[in-house]
Coordinates of C-alpha atoms in Angstrom, one line a residue:
Chain A
M1 CA -45.9 36.6 7.6
T2 CA -44.6 33.2 7.1
L3 CA -46.8 30.7 4.8
S4 CA -47.3 27.5 6.2
I5 CA -47.8 24.7 3.6
A6 CA -48.7 21.1 5.2
H7 CA -47.3 17.6 2.6
L8 CA -47.1 14.3 2.7
G9 CA -43.7 13.8 4.7
P10 CA -41.6 13.3 6.0
A11 CA -38.5 15.5 4.2
G12 CA -38.2 13.6 0.9
T13 CA -41.4 12.0 -1.1
N14 CA -42.2 13.8 -4.7
T15 CA -44.9 15.7 -2.7
E16 CA -42.4 17.5 -1.0
T17 CA -40.1 18.2 -3.9
A18 CA -43.4 19.2 -5.4
A19 CA -43.8 21.7 -1.9
L20 CA -40.9 22.9 -2.5
A21 CA -40.5 23.5 -5.9
Y22 CA -44.0 25.7 -5.2
A23 CA -42.1 27.8 -2.1
A24 CA -38.9 28.7 -5.2
H25 CA -41.8 29.8 -6.9
L26 CA -43.6 32.1 -4.6
T27 CA -40.8 33.5 -2.8
Q28 CA -39.2 34.6 -6.5
T29 CA -42.8 36.1 -7.4
T30 CA -44.1 37.3 -4.2
H31 CA -41.0 37.6 -1.8
Q32 CA -43.1 35.6 1.0
E33 CA -41.8 33.4 2.8
V34 CA -43.2 29.2 3.3
L35 CA -42.5 27.1 5.8
L36 CA -43.2 23.0 5.1
C37 CA -45.0 21.5 7.3
A38 CA -44.6 17.3 6.8
Y39 CA -48.0 15.4 7.8
P40 CA -47.5 11.6 8.2
N41 CA -50.8 10.8 4.9
I42 CA -52.7 12.5 2.6
A43 CA -56.1 13.2 4.6
Q44 CA -54.8 14.3 7.4
T45 CA -52.5 17.6 5.0
L46 CA -55.9 18.2 3.9
H47 CA -57.6 18.2 7.3
A48 CA -54.8 20.8 8.4
V49 CA -55.5 23.4 5.5
A50 CA -59.6 22.1 6.5
Y51 CA -59.2 23.3 10.1
Q52 CA -57.1 25.9 10.3
E53 CA -53.9 24.9 10.8
A54 CA -51.9 25.6 7.5
Q55 CA -52.6 27.5 5.7
L56 CA -52.0 25.5 2.4
A57 CA -51.4 22.0 1.7
V58 CA -49.6 20.3 -1.2
V59 CA -51.4 17.3 -2.9
P60 CA -50.3 14.4 -5.3
V61 CA -53.8 13.9 -7.5
E62 CA -53.5 11.9 -10.7
N63 CA -50.4 9.7 -11.7
S64 CA -49.7 9.6 -15.5
I65 CA -49.1 5.5 -14.8
G66 CA -50.7 5.3 -11.2
G67 CA -53.5 6.5 -12.0
S68 CA -55.8 8.9 -9.2
V69 CA -55.0 9.6 -5.6
A70 CA -57.9 8.1 -4.5
I71 CA -57.7 10.1 -1.1
T72 CA -56.5 12.7 -2.5
L73 CA -60.9 12.9 -4.5
D74 CA -62.0 11.4 -1.5
S75 CA -61.3 14.4 0.8
F76 CA -61.6 17.0 -1.4
W77 CA -65.6 15.7 -1.6
Q78 CA -65.6 15.5 2.3
L79 CA -63.9 17.9 3.0
K80 CA -65.8 22.0 3.9
G81 CA -64.2 24.8 1.5
L82 CA -61.4 23.3 -0.1
Q83 CA -59.8 25.3 -3.6
I84 CA -57.9 24.6 -5.4
Q85 CA -55.2 27.8 -6.0
E86 CA -52.6 26.0 -8.5
A87 CA -51.4 23.5 -10.1
L88 CA -48.1 21.3 -11.1
V89 CA -47.6 18.7 -12.9
L90 CA -43.5 17.6 -11.9
P91 CA -41.5 14.0 -14.0
I92 CA -41.2 11.3 -11.4
A93 CA -37.8 9.4 -11.3
H94 CA -37.7 6.3 -9.3
V95 CA -34.5 4.6 -7.9
L96 CA -34.0 1.2 -6.0
L97 CA -32.5 2.7 -2.3
S98 CA -30.8 -0.5 -0.5
H99 CA -27.4 -0.8 1.9
G100 CA -27.6 -4.3 0.2
E101 CA -24.5 -5.0 -1.8
S102 CA -26.1 -6.2 -5.6
L103 CA -30.3 -7.0 -6.4
E104 CA -29.9 -11.1 -5.7
Q105 CA -29.4 -10.9 -1.7
L106 CA -33.2 -8.5 -1.6
Q107 CA -36.3 -10.3 0.0
T108 CA -38.6 -7.1 0.0
V109 CA -38.9 -4.5 -1.6
Y110 CA -40.5 -1.1 0.6
S111 CA -42.3 1.9 -1.0
H112 CA -45.4 4.2 -1.3
P113 CA -48.5 1.9 -3.1
Q114 CA -48.5 4.4 -6.2
A115 CA -44.1 4.0 -6.5
L116 CA -44.4 0.2 -6.2
A117 CA -47.6 0.8 -8.8
Q118 CA -45.5 2.5 -11.2
C119 CA -42.5 0.3 -11.2
Q120 CA -44.6 -3.0 -11.2
D121 CA -43.3 -4.5 -14.6
W122 CA -39.3 -3.8 -13.7
L123 CA -40.1 -5.3 -10.6
E124 CA -42.0 -8.9 -12.0
R125 CA -38.7 -8.6 -15.1
F126 CA -35.2 -7.7 -12.2
L127 CA -37.0 -8.8 -8.3
P128 CA -39.9 -11.8 -9.3
S129 CA -39.8 -13.5 -6.2
V130 CA -38.7 -10.2 -3.7
R131 CA -41.7 -9.3 -1.4
L132 CA -43.9 -5.9 -1.8
R133 CA -44.7 -4.2 1.3
A134 CA -46.2 -0.8 0.7
T135 CA -45.8 2.1 3.1
N136 CA -47.5 5.8 3.7
S137 CA -44.8 7.6 1.8
T138 CA -41.7 6.6 -0.3
T139 CA -39.7 8.4 2.6
E140 CA -40.8 6.1 5.2
A141 CA -39.9 2.7 3.0
L142 CA -36.1 3.8 4.3
Q143 CA -36.1 3.6 7.6
H144 CA -36.5 -0.5 7.1
L145 CA -32.9 0.4 5.4
K146 CA -31.1 0.7 8.3
L147 CA -33.0 -2.8 9.9
E148 CA -32.4 -4.6 6.9
L149 CA -29.9 -5.4 4.3
T150 CA -32.2 -7.4 2.4
A151 CA -33.9 -4.6 2.2
G152 CA -34.7 -2.3 -0.5
A153 CA -36.3 0.6 -0.9
I154 CA -38.1 2.9 -4.0
A155 CA -38.0 6.4 -3.6
S156 CA -36.8 9.9 -5.1
H157 CA -33.1 10.8 -6.1
R158 CA -33.4 13.5 -3.5
A159 CA -34.3 10.7 -0.6
A160 CA -31.1 9.6 -1.4
E161 CA -28.7 12.7 -1.5
L162 CA -30.9 13.6 2.2
Y163 CA -30.9 10.2 4.2
N164 CA -27.0 9.6 2.4
L165 CA -28.2 6.1 1.4
P166 CA -26.7 4.3 -2.1
I167 CA -28.9 3.8 -5.4
L168 CA -28.9 -0.1 -5.8
A169 CA -30.3 0.5 -9.5
E170 CA -31.9 3.5 -11.4
D171 CA -34.4 4.6 -14.1
I172 CA -36.9 1.5 -12.9
N173 CA -39.7 3.9 -13.6
D174 CA -42.0 0.8 -16.0
Y175 CA -42.5 4.3 -18.3
P176 CA -40.4 6.9 -19.3
D177 CA -42.7 9.9 -19.4
N178 CA -43.7 9.2 -15.6
C179 CA -45.7 12.6 -13.7
T180 CA -47.8 13.8 -11.1
R181 CA -50.0 16.7 -11.3
F182 CA -50.4 18.4 -8.2
W183 CA -52.9 20.7 -6.3
V184 CA -51.8 23.6 -4.1
V185 CA -54.9 23.8 -1.7
G186 CA -56.2 26.8 -0.1
L187 CA -59.4 28.4 1.3
Q188 CA -59.5 31.2 -0.6
P189 CA -61.7 30.9 -3.5
R190 CA -59.6 31.2 -6.7
T191 CA -61.7 33.1 -10.1
S192 CA -58.8 33.5 -11.5
G193 CA -57.5 30.9 -13.9
T194 CA -57.8 28.3 -17.1
Y195 CA -58.2 25.2 -15.2
L196 CA -62.4 24.6 -13.0
S197 CA -63.0 21.7 -11.1
L198 CA -66.1 20.3 -9.8
A199 CA -67.7 17.0 -8.6
F200 CA -71.4 16.4 -8.6
S201 CA -73.2 13.4 -6.9
M202 CA -76.5 12.2 -8.9
P203 CA -80.3 11.4 -8.1
A204 CA -80.7 8.7 -10.2
N205 CA -78.9 6.0 -12.2
V206 CA -81.7 5.7 -15.4
P207 CA -80.6 5.9 -19.5
G208 CA -78.4 9.0 -19.8
A209 CA -78.0 10.6 -16.8
L210 CA -74.5 11.7 -16.9
V211 CA -75.0 12.1 -20.6
K212 CA -77.2 14.8 -19.3
P213 CA -74.5 16.9 -16.7
L214 CA -71.8 16.8 -20.0
Q215 CA -73.6 17.2 -23.0
T216 CA -74.3 21.3 -20.7
F217 CA -70.3 21.0 -20.9
A218 CA -70.6 19.9 -24.9
R219 CA -73.6 22.7 -25.8
Q220 CA -71.4 25.4 -24.5
E221 CA -67.8 24.2 -26.1
I222 CA -66.0 23.4 -22.6
N223 CA -63.6 20.8 -22.3
M224 CA -63.5 18.2 -20.2
S225 CA -60.8 16.9 -19.6
R226 CA -60.6 14.6 -16.8
I227 CA -63.6 12.8 -16.1
E228 CA -63.3 10.4 -12.7
S229 CA -65.7 8.6 -10.7
R230 CA -65.5 7.9 -7.4
P231 CA -67.5 5.3 -4.7
T232 CA -70.5 7.6 -2.5
K233 CA -70.0 5.0 0.1
R234 CA -73.4 4.8 0.7
S235 CA -74.6 1.5 -2.0
L236 CA -72.6 0.3 -4.5
G237 CA -72.6 1.6 -8.5
E238 CA -74.0 5.5 -6.5
Y239 CA -70.8 7.4 -7.6
I240 CA -69.2 10.7 -7.5
F241 CA -68.3 11.9 -10.5
F242 CA -64.9 14.4 -10.6
I243 CA -64.5 16.5 -13.1
D244 CA -61.7 19.1 -14.6
L245 CA -62.6 21.6 -17.4
E246 CA -60.9 24.2 -19.3
A247 CA -63.4 26.9 -18.4
N248 CA -63.8 30.0 -16.2
T249 CA -66.1 31.1 -14.2
A250 CA -65.2 34.4 -15.8
N251 CA -66.9 33.6 -18.7
A252 CA -71.2 34.0 -19.5
G253 CA -71.6 30.1 -20.9
V254 CA -69.5 28.9 -18.1
C255 CA -71.9 30.7 -15.3
S256 CA -75.0 29.3 -17.1
A257 CA -73.4 25.7 -18.0
L258 CA -72.6 25.0 -14.0
E259 CA -76.2 26.5 -13.4
E260 CA -78.0 24.2 -15.1
L261 CA -75.9 21.4 -13.8
K262 CA -77.9 22.6 -10.6
D263 CA -80.4 20.5 -12.6
Y264 CA -78.7 17.1 -13.4
T265 CA -77.3 16.6 -10.6
E266 CA -78.0 16.0 -6.3
D267 CA -74.4 17.9 -4.7
L268 CA -72.2 19.9 -6.5
K269 CA -69.5 21.0 -4.9
I270 CA -66.9 24.0 -6.8
F271 CA -63.0 23.9 -6.4
G272 CA -62.0 26.7 -8.1
N273 CA -60.4 28.5 -11.4
Y274 CA -56.5 27.8 -11.2
N275 CA -53.5 27.6 -13.7
V276 CA -50.9 25.2 -14.0
L277 CA -47.6 26.7 -12.6
P278 CA -44.3 26.2 -15.0
L279 CA -42.5 23.8 -14.7
P280 CA -39.3 24.4 -12.2
K281 CA -36.4 24.4 -13.9
Chain B
M1 CA -64.0 -32.6 -16.7
T2 CA -62.4 -30.8 -13.3
L3 CA -63.3 -26.6 -13.7
S4 CA -59.7 -25.0 -12.6
I5 CA -60.8 -22.4 -11.0
A6 CA -57.8 -19.5 -10.5
H7 CA -58.2 -16.6 -7.5
L8 CA -55.7 -14.4 -5.1
G9 CA -54.9 -16.1 -2.0
P10 CA -53.9 -17.7 -0.1
A11 CA -57.3 -19.3 1.4
G12 CA -59.3 -16.7 3.2
T13 CA -58.6 -14.1 1.6
N14 CA -62.1 -12.6 -0.4
T15 CA -61.7 -13.6 -3.3
E16 CA -61.5 -16.8 -2.2
T17 CA -65.2 -17.3 -0.2
A18 CA -65.8 -15.8 -3.9
A19 CA -64.8 -18.3 -6.0
L20 CA -65.8 -20.7 -4.0
A21 CA -69.5 -19.3 -4.5
Y22 CA -69.2 -19.4 -7.7
A23 CA -67.7 -23.2 -7.3
A24 CA -70.2 -24.2 -5.1
H25 CA -73.0 -22.2 -7.6
L26 CA -71.6 -24.1 -10.7
T27 CA -71.7 -28.1 -8.8
Q28 CA -75.0 -27.8 -7.2
T29 CA -76.6 -26.2 -11.4
T30 CA -74.0 -28.7 -13.7
H31 CA -72.7 -31.2 -11.3
Q32 CA -68.9 -29.8 -12.2
E33 CA -66.0 -30.8 -10.6
V34 CA -63.9 -27.4 -9.7
L35 CA -60.7 -27.4 -8.6
L36 CA -59.5 -23.4 -7.0
C37 CA -56.1 -22.6 -7.8
A38 CA -54.8 -19.6 -5.2
Y39 CA -51.8 -16.4 -6.8
P40 CA -50.3 -14.5 -4.9
N41 CA -51.8 -11.6 -6.5
I42 CA -54.8 -10.2 -9.5
A43 CA -52.4 -9.5 -12.3
Q44 CA -51.4 -13.0 -12.1
T45 CA -54.5 -14.7 -11.4
L46 CA -56.0 -13.3 -15.0
H47 CA -52.6 -13.7 -16.7
A48 CA -53.6 -17.4 -15.1
V49 CA -56.2 -17.5 -17.4
A50 CA -55.1 -15.9 -20.6
Y51 CA -52.1 -18.8 -21.1
Q52 CA -54.4 -21.3 -20.1
E53 CA -53.3 -22.0 -17.0
A54 CA -56.4 -22.3 -15.5
Q55 CA -59.9 -22.2 -17.1
L56 CA -61.2 -19.4 -14.8
A57 CA -60.6 -16.7 -12.5
V58 CA -62.1 -14.6 -10.0
V59 CA -61.8 -11.5 -9.7
P60 CA -62.7 -8.2 -7.4
V61 CA -64.1 -5.4 -9.8
E62 CA -64.8 -2.7 -6.8
N63 CA -65.8 -2.3 -3.6
S64 CA -68.6 0.4 -2.7
I65 CA -66.2 1.9 -0.1
G66 CA -62.5 1.7 -2.1
G67 CA -64.2 2.0 -5.2
S68 CA -62.5 0.3 -8.7
V69 CA -59.3 -2.0 -8.1
A70 CA -56.9 -0.6 -10.9
I71 CA -55.4 -4.0 -11.6
T72 CA -58.7 -5.5 -12.7
L73 CA -59.0 -3.2 -15.0
D74 CA -55.1 -2.0 -16.5
S75 CA -54.9 -6.2 -16.3
F76 CA -58.0 -6.2 -18.1
W77 CA -57.0 -3.9 -21.4
Q78 CA -53.1 -5.3 -20.9
L79 CA -54.2 -8.8 -21.7
K80 CA -55.5 -10.2 -24.6
G81 CA -59.2 -12.0 -24.8
L82 CA -60.8 -11.7 -21.4
Q83 CA -64.4 -12.1 -21.5
I84 CA -66.3 -11.7 -18.1
Q85 CA -68.6 -15.1 -17.4
E86 CA -70.6 -13.7 -14.3
A87 CA -70.8 -11.0 -11.7
L88 CA -70.9 -11.8 -8.1
V89 CA -71.9 -9.7 -5.3
L90 CA -70.5 -10.4 -2.0
P91 CA -70.9 -8.4 1.5
I92 CA -67.7 -8.3 2.6
A93 CA -67.1 -7.8 7.5
H94 CA -63.8 -7.4 8.1
V95 CA -62.5 -8.6 11.7
L96 CA -59.6 -7.6 13.3
L97 CA -57.3 -10.6 14.4
S98 CA -54.3 -10.3 17.5
H99 CA -52.8 -12.8 19.5
G100 CA -52.4 -9.5 21.8
E101 CA -54.5 -8.9 24.7
S102 CA -56.2 -5.6 24.3
L103 CA -55.7 -2.8 21.5
E104 CA -53.5 -0.7 23.5
Q105 CA -51.0 -3.1 22.8
L106 CA -50.9 -2.8 19.0
Q107 CA -48.1 -1.0 16.9
T108 CA -49.0 -2.2 13.7
V109 CA -51.8 -3.8 11.0
Y110 CA -51.3 -5.5 8.3
S111 CA -54.2 -5.9 5.9
H112 CA -54.4 -5.6 1.3
P113 CA -54.8 -2.0 1.0
Q114 CA -58.3 -2.6 -0.3
A115 CA -59.7 -3.9 3.8
L116 CA -57.8 -0.7 5.4
A117 CA -59.5 1.8 3.4
Q118 CA -62.2 0.2 3.8
C119 CA -61.7 0.5 7.8
Q120 CA -60.1 4.2 8.0
D121 CA -61.7 5.7 10.1
W122 CA -62.7 3.0 12.3
L123 CA -58.6 2.5 12.6
E124 CA -58.3 6.7 12.9
R125 CA -60.5 6.0 16.0
F126 CA -59.2 2.9 18.3
L127 CA -56.1 2.9 16.8
P128 CA -54.6 6.2 15.8
S129 CA -51.1 5.7 16.6
V130 CA -50.4 2.7 15.1
R131 CA -48.4 2.2 11.7
L132 CA -50.8 0.5 8.9
R133 CA -48.8 -1.8 6.3
A134 CA -50.3 -3.4 3.5
T135 CA -49.5 -6.8 2.4
N136 CA -51.2 -8.8 -1.2
S137 CA -53.8 -10.2 0.2
T138 CA -55.8 -10.3 3.8
T139 CA -54.4 -13.7 4.2
E140 CA -50.7 -12.5 3.7
A141 CA -51.1 -10.1 6.9
L142 CA -52.0 -13.2 9.2
Q143 CA -48.1 -14.2 8.5
H144 CA -47.0 -11.2 10.9
L145 CA -49.2 -12.8 13.8
K146 CA -47.5 -15.3 15.0
L147 CA -44.0 -13.2 14.6
E148 CA -45.4 -10.4 17.0
L149 CA -48.0 -9.7 19.6
T150 CA -48.1 -6.2 18.9
A151 CA -48.9 -7.1 14.9
G152 CA -53.4 -7.1 14.1
A153 CA -54.3 -7.8 10.5
I154 CA -57.8 -6.8 9.6
A155 CA -59.2 -10.3 7.6
S156 CA -62.6 -12.2 7.5
H157 CA -64.7 -14.3 9.3
R158 CA -63.7 -17.3 7.8
A159 CA -59.5 -16.8 8.3
A160 CA -60.0 -16.3 11.5
E161 CA -62.0 -19.7 11.7
L162 CA -59.7 -21.8 9.4
Y163 CA -55.9 -20.4 10.9
N164 CA -57.8 -20.7 14.5
L165 CA -56.7 -16.7 15.3
P166 CA -58.3 -14.8 18.2
I167 CA -60.6 -12.2 16.8
L168 CA -59.6 -9.2 19.1
A169 CA -62.9 -6.7 17.4
E170 CA -65.4 -7.1 15.1
D171 CA -67.8 -5.3 12.2
I172 CA -64.6 -3.0 12.2
N173 CA -66.2 -1.9 8.1
D174 CA -66.6 1.9 8.4
Y175 CA -69.9 1.4 6.6
P176 CA -72.1 -1.5 6.9
D177 CA -73.1 -1.9 3.5
N178 CA -70.1 -2.6 2.5
C179 CA -70.3 -4.6 -1.1
T180 CA -67.5 -6.3 -3.6
R181 CA -68.7 -7.0 -6.8
F182 CA -66.7 -9.8 -8.7
W183 CA -65.8 -10.3 -12.0
V184 CA -65.1 -14.8 -13.1
V185 CA -63.4 -14.2 -16.1
G186 CA -62.6 -17.3 -18.9
L187 CA -61.9 -16.8 -22.5
Q188 CA -65.1 -17.8 -24.1
P189 CA -67.3 -15.0 -25.3
R190 CA -70.3 -14.9 -23.8
T191 CA -73.6 -13.7 -26.2
S192 CA -76.4 -13.6 -22.9
G193 CA -76.3 -11.8 -19.4
T194 CA -77.8 -8.1 -19.1
Y195 CA -75.1 -6.6 -18.9
L196 CA -72.3 -5.3 -20.8
S197 CA -68.9 -4.8 -20.3
L198 CA -65.9 -3.1 -22.5
A199 CA -63.6 -0.2 -22.5
F200 CA -61.8 2.8 -25.3
S201 CA -59.5 4.9 -25.7
M202 CA -59.9 8.2 -27.9
P203 CA -58.2 10.2 -30.7
A204 CA -58.9 12.9 -29.1
N205 CA -59.0 15.8 -25.9
V206 CA -62.0 17.6 -27.9
P207 CA -65.7 19.6 -26.7
G208 CA -67.5 17.1 -26.0
A209 CA -65.2 14.0 -27.1
L210 CA -67.0 11.6 -24.6
V211 CA -70.0 12.6 -24.9
K212 CA -70.8 11.6 -28.7
P213 CA -69.7 7.9 -27.1
L214 CA -72.1 7.9 -24.4
Q215 CA -74.7 9.8 -26.7
T216 CA -74.8 6.9 -28.4
F217 CA -75.7 4.8 -25.2
A218 CA -78.2 7.3 -24.3
R219 CA -79.9 7.8 -28.1
Q220 CA -80.5 3.6 -28.4
E221 CA -81.9 3.9 -24.2
I222 CA -79.4 2.2 -23.2
N223 CA -78.7 2.3 -18.9
M224 CA -74.8 2.8 -18.4
S225 CA -74.2 1.8 -14.6
R226 CA -70.5 2.6 -14.2
I227 CA -67.5 4.8 -15.9
E228 CA -63.9 5.3 -14.9
S229 CA -61.3 6.1 -16.3
R230 CA -57.6 4.6 -16.2
P231 CA -54.2 6.6 -17.5
T232 CA -53.1 4.8 -20.8
K233 CA -50.0 5.4 -19.1
R234 CA -48.1 6.7 -22.4
S235 CA -49.3 10.6 -21.3
L236 CA -50.4 12.6 -18.4
G237 CA -54.0 13.4 -19.2
E238 CA -54.7 10.2 -21.5
Y239 CA -57.2 8.0 -20.4
I240 CA -59.0 4.2 -21.2
F241 CA -62.8 4.4 -20.0
F242 CA -64.5 1.7 -18.1
I243 CA -68.0 1.5 -19.2
D244 CA -70.1 -0.9 -17.3
L245 CA -73.7 -0.9 -19.8
E246 CA -77.6 -2.7 -19.2
A247 CA -77.0 -4.2 -22.1
N248 CA -77.7 -7.2 -24.6
T249 CA -75.2 -7.7 -28.2
A250 CA -78.7 -9.2 -29.3
N251 CA -81.0 -6.4 -29.4
A252 CA -80.6 -4.7 -32.6
G253 CA -80.1 -1.2 -30.8
V254 CA -77.4 -2.3 -28.8
C255 CA -75.3 -3.7 -31.9
S256 CA -75.9 -0.5 -33.6
A257 CA -74.8 1.5 -31.0
L258 CA -71.3 -0.8 -30.8
E259 CA -70.6 -0.3 -34.1
E260 CA -71.3 3.3 -34.1
L261 CA -69.2 3.5 -31.0
K262 CA -65.8 2.2 -33.1
D263 CA -66.4 6.5 -34.9
Y264 CA -65.7 8.0 -31.8
T265 CA -63.4 5.7 -29.7
E266 CA -59.5 4.8 -30.9
D267 CA -59.7 1.4 -29.4
L268 CA -62.3 -0.5 -28.9
K269 CA -62.8 -3.5 -26.5
I270 CA -65.3 -5.9 -25.3
F271 CA -65.8 -7.7 -22.7
G272 CA -68.9 -9.6 -22.8
N273 CA -72.0 -9.9 -21.9
Y274 CA -73.1 -11.7 -18.1
N275 CA -75.3 -11.4 -15.6
V276 CA -75.1 -11.1 -11.7
L277 CA -75.5 -14.1 -10.3
P278 CA -78.1 -13.8 -6.7
L279 CA -75.9 -13.8 -3.7
P280 CA -75.2 -17.2 -2.0
K281 CA -77.2 -18.4 1.1

């Protein structure tokens, strides 16, 4: 049976590179046949799994420069039954593509908002007066190149090769250590793995309200590797907290911490245990 | 002497509305003359205050639907000496503007990414196949309307009046209770007010590392109204925590909590005490 993997497309996005890396890993370890399915945005990619159009999805969670991908977290909270299967960390290298002959010619630069944010200092230094325009994906930005000689697009090396587009500038990331963490998402709950992700809302905002859940983890010596807040969208000042733990639900201490957590939270969602896959060569 | 206030422009943005509300408050309470200065993006608005081009700036911090404004937090951490003078909460109502005659005609909708995010369900329901394009401000989105009859822009009622543009759809916010919190920023440290904002990075990510700073506040019965994490940009998994407290530095318990906080943090920045101004009528 062929396994379908949804991802943000079209071909050439960094998420597609992550999906290809995961597909290669699957083929190598399980000899499973894999079909990649491109979706126009991240929300639709996760919808595809929740409504069983695709079996898995690969979505970006956070970048070391741009931070969290809000739509991924919001969709995880809104949709039912999504479970993390694996995590994957990929180095990100941006290039500037254009049919123009020099930087001086450029008037507009298109890319995904995360890519624009990750090259913001470079853009301010070398292209201080260009207009920046956000697109749904780095690949979508390339559509503008054939129409406008004064347009540039920030995308990956792979996109340059795939669409045969000239590179005007390389290594335009503001920070050399630019990585994105992706989640592989499905509907099967996983119980093995060194990471555990969850999210909760809280009944009231009183002194120490957030301390209690965090103390629960600290008492069991569970390391919290990340905390992120997103608005509940009900009222300004009400949040959902997304937490990544180094923990496994097979451990009794972890189970007791999760049980205790129910007392301090209003709504609690467990997104499952998973491992971080080694970087593809 | 005229007081200069930097804000995200051009005229018609929600931030300009907040800056006008603050200017009206100033004129009423201190009879001070005020000059509003529009800047093309939020980073440059805060630079203007840090480098004394403007005396104050009004910047959005978080929206009840879209969440934190990352560039505001990142700029606060990077720039030296920025101090919050006041906070201001404004209701946000979006309208869809276009020279086109019906929704069916529209092919592209332009707006600021926060505005697009705040109307995302409405757009999916009524305009499922339009292209969404992000601009630097809601006002910048209006430039496209005169060139393209198939273009729509999401902006404020004030922008519709200011530029005499036809409203194609009203009340397009996904959630009726849509508010944005703004900070008024200057270089003078303020020591009066019921809110205190700060940010810190941490030396190491060990079990309970974040619990210790938060326990410090809980022990002194200081309510934490918000916690937000942003990447340090050094390495994936290292964060800066932005915290809002209901606290005043004149209080001995607060001083002792801040003193203790230094032991648990690597770099600690205090952005000052301030009040939330009452909503303008």
